[in-house]
Coordinates of N, CA and C in Angstrom, one line a residue:
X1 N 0.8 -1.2 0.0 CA 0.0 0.0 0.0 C 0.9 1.2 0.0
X2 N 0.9 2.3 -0.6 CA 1.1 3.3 -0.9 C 1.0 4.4 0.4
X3 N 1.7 5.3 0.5 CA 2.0 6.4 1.6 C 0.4 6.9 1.4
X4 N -0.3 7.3 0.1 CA -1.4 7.8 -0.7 C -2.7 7.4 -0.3
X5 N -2.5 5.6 -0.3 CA -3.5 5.2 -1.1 C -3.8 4.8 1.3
X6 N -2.4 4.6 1.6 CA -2.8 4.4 3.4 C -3.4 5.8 3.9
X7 N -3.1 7.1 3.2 CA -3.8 8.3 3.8 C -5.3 8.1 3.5
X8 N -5.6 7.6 2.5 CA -6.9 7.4 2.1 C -7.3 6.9 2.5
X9 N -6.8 5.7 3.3 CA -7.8 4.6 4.0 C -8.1 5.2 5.5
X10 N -7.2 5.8 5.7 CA -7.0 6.3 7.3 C -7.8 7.0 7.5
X11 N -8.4 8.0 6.5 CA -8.9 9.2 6.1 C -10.6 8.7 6.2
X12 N -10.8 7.8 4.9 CA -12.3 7.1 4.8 C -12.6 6.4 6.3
X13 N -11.8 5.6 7.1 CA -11.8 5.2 8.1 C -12.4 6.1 9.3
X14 N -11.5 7.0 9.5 CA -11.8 8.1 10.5 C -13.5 8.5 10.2
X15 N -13.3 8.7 8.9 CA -14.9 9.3 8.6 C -16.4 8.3 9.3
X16 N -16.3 7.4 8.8 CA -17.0 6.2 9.6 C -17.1 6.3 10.1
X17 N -15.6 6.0 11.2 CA -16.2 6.2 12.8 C -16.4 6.8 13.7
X18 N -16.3 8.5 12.8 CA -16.9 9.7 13.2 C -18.7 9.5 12.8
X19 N -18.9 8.8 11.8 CA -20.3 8.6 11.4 C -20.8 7.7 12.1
X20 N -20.5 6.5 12.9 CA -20.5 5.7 13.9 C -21.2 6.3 15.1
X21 N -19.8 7.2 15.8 CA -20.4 7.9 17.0 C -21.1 8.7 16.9
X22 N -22.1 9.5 15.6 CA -22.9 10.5 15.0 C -23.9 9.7 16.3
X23 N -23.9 8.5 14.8 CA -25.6 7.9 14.7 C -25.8 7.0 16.5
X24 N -25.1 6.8 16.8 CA -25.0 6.1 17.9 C -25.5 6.9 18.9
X25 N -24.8 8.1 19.2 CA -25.3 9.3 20.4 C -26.9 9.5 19.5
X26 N -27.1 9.8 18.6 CA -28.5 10.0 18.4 C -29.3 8.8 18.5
X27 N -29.2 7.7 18.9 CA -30.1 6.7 19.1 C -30.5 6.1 17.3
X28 N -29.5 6.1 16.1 CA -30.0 6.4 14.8 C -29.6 4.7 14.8
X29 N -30.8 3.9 15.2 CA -30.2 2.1 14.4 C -30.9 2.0 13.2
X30 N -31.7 2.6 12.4 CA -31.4 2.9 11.0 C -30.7 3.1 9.9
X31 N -29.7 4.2 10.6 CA -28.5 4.8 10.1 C -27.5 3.8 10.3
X32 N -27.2 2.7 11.6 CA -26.4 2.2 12.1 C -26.7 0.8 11.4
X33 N -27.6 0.6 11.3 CA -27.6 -0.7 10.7 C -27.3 -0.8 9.0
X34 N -27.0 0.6 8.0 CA -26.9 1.2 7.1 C -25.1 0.9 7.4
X35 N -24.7 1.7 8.5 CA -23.0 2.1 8.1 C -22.6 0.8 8.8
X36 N -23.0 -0.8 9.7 CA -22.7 -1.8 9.5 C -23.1 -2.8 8.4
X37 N -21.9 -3.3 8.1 CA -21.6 -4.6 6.7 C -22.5 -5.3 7.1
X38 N -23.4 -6.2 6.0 CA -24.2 -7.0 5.5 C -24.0 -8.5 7.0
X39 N -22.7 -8.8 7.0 CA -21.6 -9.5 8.0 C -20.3 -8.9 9.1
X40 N -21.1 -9.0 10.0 CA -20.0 -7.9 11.2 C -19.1 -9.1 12.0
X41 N -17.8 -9.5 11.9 CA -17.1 -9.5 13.1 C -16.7 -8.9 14.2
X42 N -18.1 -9.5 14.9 CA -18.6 -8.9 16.5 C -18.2 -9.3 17.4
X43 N -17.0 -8.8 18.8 CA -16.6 -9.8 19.5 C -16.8 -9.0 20.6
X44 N -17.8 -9.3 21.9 CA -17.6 -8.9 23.2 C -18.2 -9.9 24.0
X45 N -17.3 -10.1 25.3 CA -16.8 -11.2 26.1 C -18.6 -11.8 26.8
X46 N -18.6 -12.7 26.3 CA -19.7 -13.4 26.9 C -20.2 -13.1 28.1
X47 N -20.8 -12.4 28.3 CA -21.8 -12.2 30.0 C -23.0 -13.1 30.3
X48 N -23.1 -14.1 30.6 CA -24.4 -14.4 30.6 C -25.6 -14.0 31.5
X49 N -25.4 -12.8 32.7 CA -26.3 -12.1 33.0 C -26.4 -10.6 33.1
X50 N -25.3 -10.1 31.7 CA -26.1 -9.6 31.0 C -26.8 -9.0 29.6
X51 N -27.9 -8.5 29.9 CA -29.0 -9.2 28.8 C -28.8 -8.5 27.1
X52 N -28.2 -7.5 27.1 CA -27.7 -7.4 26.0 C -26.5 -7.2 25.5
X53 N -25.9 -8.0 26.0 CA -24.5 -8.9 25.6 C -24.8 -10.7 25.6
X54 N -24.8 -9.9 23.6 CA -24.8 -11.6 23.4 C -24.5 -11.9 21.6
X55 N -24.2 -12.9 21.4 CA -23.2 -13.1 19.8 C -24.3 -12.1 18.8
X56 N -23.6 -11.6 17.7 CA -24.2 -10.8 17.0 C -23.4 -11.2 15.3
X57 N -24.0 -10.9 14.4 CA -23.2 -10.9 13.1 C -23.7 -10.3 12.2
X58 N -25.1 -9.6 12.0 CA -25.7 -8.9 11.1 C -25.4 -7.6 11.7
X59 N -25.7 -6.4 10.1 CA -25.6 -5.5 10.5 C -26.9 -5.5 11.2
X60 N -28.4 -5.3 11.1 CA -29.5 -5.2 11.9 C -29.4 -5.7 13.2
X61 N -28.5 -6.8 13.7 CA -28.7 -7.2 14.8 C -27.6 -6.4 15.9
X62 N -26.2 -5.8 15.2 CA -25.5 -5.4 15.8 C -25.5 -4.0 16.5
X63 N -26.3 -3.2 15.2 CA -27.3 -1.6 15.6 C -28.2 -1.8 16.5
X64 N -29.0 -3.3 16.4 CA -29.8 -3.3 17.9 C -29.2 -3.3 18.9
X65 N -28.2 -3.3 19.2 CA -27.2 -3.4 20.4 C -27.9 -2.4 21.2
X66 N -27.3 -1.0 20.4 CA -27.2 0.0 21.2 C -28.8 0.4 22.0
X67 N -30.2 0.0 21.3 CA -31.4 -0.1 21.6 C -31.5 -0.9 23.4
X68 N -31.1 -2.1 22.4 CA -30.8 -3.1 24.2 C -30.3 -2.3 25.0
X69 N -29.3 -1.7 24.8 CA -28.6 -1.2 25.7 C -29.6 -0.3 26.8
X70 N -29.8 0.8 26.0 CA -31.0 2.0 26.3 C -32.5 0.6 27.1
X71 N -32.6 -0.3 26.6 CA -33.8 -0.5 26.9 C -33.3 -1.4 28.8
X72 N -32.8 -2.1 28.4 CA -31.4 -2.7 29.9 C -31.1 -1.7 31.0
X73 N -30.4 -0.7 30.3 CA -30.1 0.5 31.3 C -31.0 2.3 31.3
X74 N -30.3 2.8 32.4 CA -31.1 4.2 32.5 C -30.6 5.1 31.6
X75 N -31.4 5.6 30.6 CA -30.5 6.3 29.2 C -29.9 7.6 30.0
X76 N -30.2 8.4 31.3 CA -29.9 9.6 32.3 C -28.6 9.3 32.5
X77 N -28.4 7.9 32.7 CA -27.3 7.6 33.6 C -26.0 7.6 32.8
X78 N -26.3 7.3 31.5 CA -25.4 6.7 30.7 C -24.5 7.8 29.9
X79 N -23.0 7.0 30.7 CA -21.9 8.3 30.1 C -20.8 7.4 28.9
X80 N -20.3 8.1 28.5 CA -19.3 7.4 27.7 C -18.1 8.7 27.0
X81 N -17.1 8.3 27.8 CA -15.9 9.3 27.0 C -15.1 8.8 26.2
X82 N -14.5 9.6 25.4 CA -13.6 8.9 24.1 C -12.5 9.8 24.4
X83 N -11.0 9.1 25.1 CA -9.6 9.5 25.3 C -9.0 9.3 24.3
X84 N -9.0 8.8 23.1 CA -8.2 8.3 22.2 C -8.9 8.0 21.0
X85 N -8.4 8.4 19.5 CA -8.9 7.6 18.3 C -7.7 7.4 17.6
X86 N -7.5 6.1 17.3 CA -6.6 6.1 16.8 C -6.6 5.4 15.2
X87 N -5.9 5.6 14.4 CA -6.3 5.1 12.9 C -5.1 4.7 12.1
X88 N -5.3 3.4 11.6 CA -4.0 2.8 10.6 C -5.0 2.1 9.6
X89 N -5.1 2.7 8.7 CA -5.6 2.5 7.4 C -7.0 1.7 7.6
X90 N -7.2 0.8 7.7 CA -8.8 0.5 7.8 C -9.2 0.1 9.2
X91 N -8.6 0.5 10.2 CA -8.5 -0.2 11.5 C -8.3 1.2 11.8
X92 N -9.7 0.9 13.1 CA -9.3 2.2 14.0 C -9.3 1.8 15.5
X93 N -9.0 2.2 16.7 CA -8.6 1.6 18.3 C -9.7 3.0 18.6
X94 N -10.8 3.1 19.6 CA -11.2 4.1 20.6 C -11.0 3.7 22.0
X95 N -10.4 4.6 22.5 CA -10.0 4.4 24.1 C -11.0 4.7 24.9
X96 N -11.8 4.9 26.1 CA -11.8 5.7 26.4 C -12.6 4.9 28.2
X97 N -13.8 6.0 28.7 CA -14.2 5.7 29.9 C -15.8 5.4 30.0
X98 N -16.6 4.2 30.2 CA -18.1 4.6 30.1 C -18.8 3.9 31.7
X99 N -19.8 3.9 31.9 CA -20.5 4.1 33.0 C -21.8 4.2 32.8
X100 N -22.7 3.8 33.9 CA -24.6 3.2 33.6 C -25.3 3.1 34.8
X101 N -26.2 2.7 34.8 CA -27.4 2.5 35.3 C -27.8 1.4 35.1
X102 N -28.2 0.2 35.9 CA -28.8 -1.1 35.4 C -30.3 -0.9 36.0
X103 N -31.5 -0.9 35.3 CA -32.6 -0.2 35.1 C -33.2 -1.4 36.2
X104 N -33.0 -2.7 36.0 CA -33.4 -3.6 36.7 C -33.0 -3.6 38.0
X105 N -32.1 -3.3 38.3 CA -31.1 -3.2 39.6 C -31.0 -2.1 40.4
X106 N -31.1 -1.0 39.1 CA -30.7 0.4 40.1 C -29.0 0.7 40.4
X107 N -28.4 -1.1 40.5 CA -26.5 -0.2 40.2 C -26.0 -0.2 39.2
X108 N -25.1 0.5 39.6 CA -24.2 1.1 38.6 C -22.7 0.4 38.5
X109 N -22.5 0.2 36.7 CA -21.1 0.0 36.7 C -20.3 1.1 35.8
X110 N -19.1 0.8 35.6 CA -18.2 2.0 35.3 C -16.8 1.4 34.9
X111 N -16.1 1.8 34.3 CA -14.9 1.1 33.7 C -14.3 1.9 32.3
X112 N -12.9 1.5 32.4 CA -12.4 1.6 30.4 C -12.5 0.7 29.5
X113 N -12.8 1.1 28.6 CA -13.1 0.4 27.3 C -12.0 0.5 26.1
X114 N -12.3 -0.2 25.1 CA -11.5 -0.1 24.0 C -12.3 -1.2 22.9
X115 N -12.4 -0.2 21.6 CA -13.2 -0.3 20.7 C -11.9 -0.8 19.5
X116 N -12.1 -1.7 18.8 CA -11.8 -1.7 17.7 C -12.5 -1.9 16.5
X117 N -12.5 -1.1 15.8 CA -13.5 -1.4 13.9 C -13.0 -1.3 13.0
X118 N -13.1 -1.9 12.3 CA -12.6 -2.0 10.8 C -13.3 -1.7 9.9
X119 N -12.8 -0.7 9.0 CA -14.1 -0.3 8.4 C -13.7 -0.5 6.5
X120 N -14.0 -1.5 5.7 CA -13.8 -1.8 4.9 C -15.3 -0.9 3.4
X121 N -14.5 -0.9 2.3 CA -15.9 0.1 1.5 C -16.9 0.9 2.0
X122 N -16.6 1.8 3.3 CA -17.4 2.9 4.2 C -18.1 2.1 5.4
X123 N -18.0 0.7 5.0 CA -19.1 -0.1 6.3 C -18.3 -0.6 7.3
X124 N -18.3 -0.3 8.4 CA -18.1 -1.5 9.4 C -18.2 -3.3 9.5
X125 N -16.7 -3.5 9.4 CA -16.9 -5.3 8.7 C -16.5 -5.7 10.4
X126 N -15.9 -4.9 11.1 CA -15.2 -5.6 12.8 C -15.5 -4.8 13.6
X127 N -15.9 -5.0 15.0 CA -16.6 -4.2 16.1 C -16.2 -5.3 17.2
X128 N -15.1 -5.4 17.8 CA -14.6 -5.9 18.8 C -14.6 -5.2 20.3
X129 N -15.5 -5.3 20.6 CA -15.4 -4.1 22.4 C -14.8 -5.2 23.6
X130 N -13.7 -4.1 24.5 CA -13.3 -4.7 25.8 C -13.6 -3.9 26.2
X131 N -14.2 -4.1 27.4 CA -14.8 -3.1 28.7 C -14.5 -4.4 30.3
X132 N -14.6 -3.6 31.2 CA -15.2 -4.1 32.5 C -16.0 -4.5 32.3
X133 N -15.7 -5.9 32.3 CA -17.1 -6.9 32.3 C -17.5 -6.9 33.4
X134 N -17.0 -7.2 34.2 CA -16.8 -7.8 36.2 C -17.7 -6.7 36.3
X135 N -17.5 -5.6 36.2 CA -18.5 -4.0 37.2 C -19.7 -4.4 36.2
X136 N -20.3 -4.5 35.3 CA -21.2 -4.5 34.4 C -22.1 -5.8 35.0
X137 N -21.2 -6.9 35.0 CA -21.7 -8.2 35.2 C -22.8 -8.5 37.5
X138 N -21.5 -7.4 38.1 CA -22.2 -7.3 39.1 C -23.4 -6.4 39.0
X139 N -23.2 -5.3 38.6 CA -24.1 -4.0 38.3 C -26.0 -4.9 38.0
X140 N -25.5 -5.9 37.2 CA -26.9 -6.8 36.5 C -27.5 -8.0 37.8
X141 N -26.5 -8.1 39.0 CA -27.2 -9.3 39.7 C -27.6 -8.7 40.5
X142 N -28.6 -9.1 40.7 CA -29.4 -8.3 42.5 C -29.1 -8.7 43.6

């Protein structure tokens, strides 16, 4: 790949996942099920109590995430900071810090995260999240 053709990819990348965090803060799984690929490699660590964390691979099913999410927890409560974006050609890393409300429970968990996406012909083809499972996973048991 070319000095050119890697600014381009870096470039189209960035855009996405600036188009990503658009539609996402707006609640847009329309839009989101639009800028995820037809086939997403989706990887975040198995929780089994909690309820929306669980295998995903379409784009429609992977934009429902953020819905679950909102519907699981208190949308008031819910923070999320971005320390870092970082970008090498169709791979991007977000750093940063988020935190919730478990709607069923009433606690709260809190932790850093790290996002990885790959964003191949404008769509998201990889969506890999690490977070604090452990605070998240207590936050959900009564």
């Amino acid at each position: 790949m070319t000095a050119t053709n890697a600014t381009s990819a870096a470039d189209a990348t960035r855009a996405t996942v600036q188009k990503f965090l658009e539609l996402r803060l707006a609640g847009d799984t329309e839009g989101l099920t639009g800028l995820f690929a037809d086939k997403v490699d989706w990887m975040l660590a198995e929780n089994p109590v909690v309820p929306w964390i669980r295998p995903r691979s379409t784009a429609a099913e992977c934009a429902a995430q953020a819905d679950e999410l909102a519907e699981y927890t208190v949308p008031e409560d819910a923070r999320a900071s971005i320390d870092t974006i970082l970008v090498d050609g169709t791979d991007a890393v977000l750093t940063g810090h988020l935190s919730g409300t478990v709607r069923a429970t009433g606690k709260s968990f809190s932790g850093p995260f790290a996002l990885r996406l790959t964003v191949e012909g404008g769509r998201i083809t990889r969506h890999h999240l690490y977070e604090n499972s452990a605070s998240i996973a207590a936050a959900c048991t009564p």
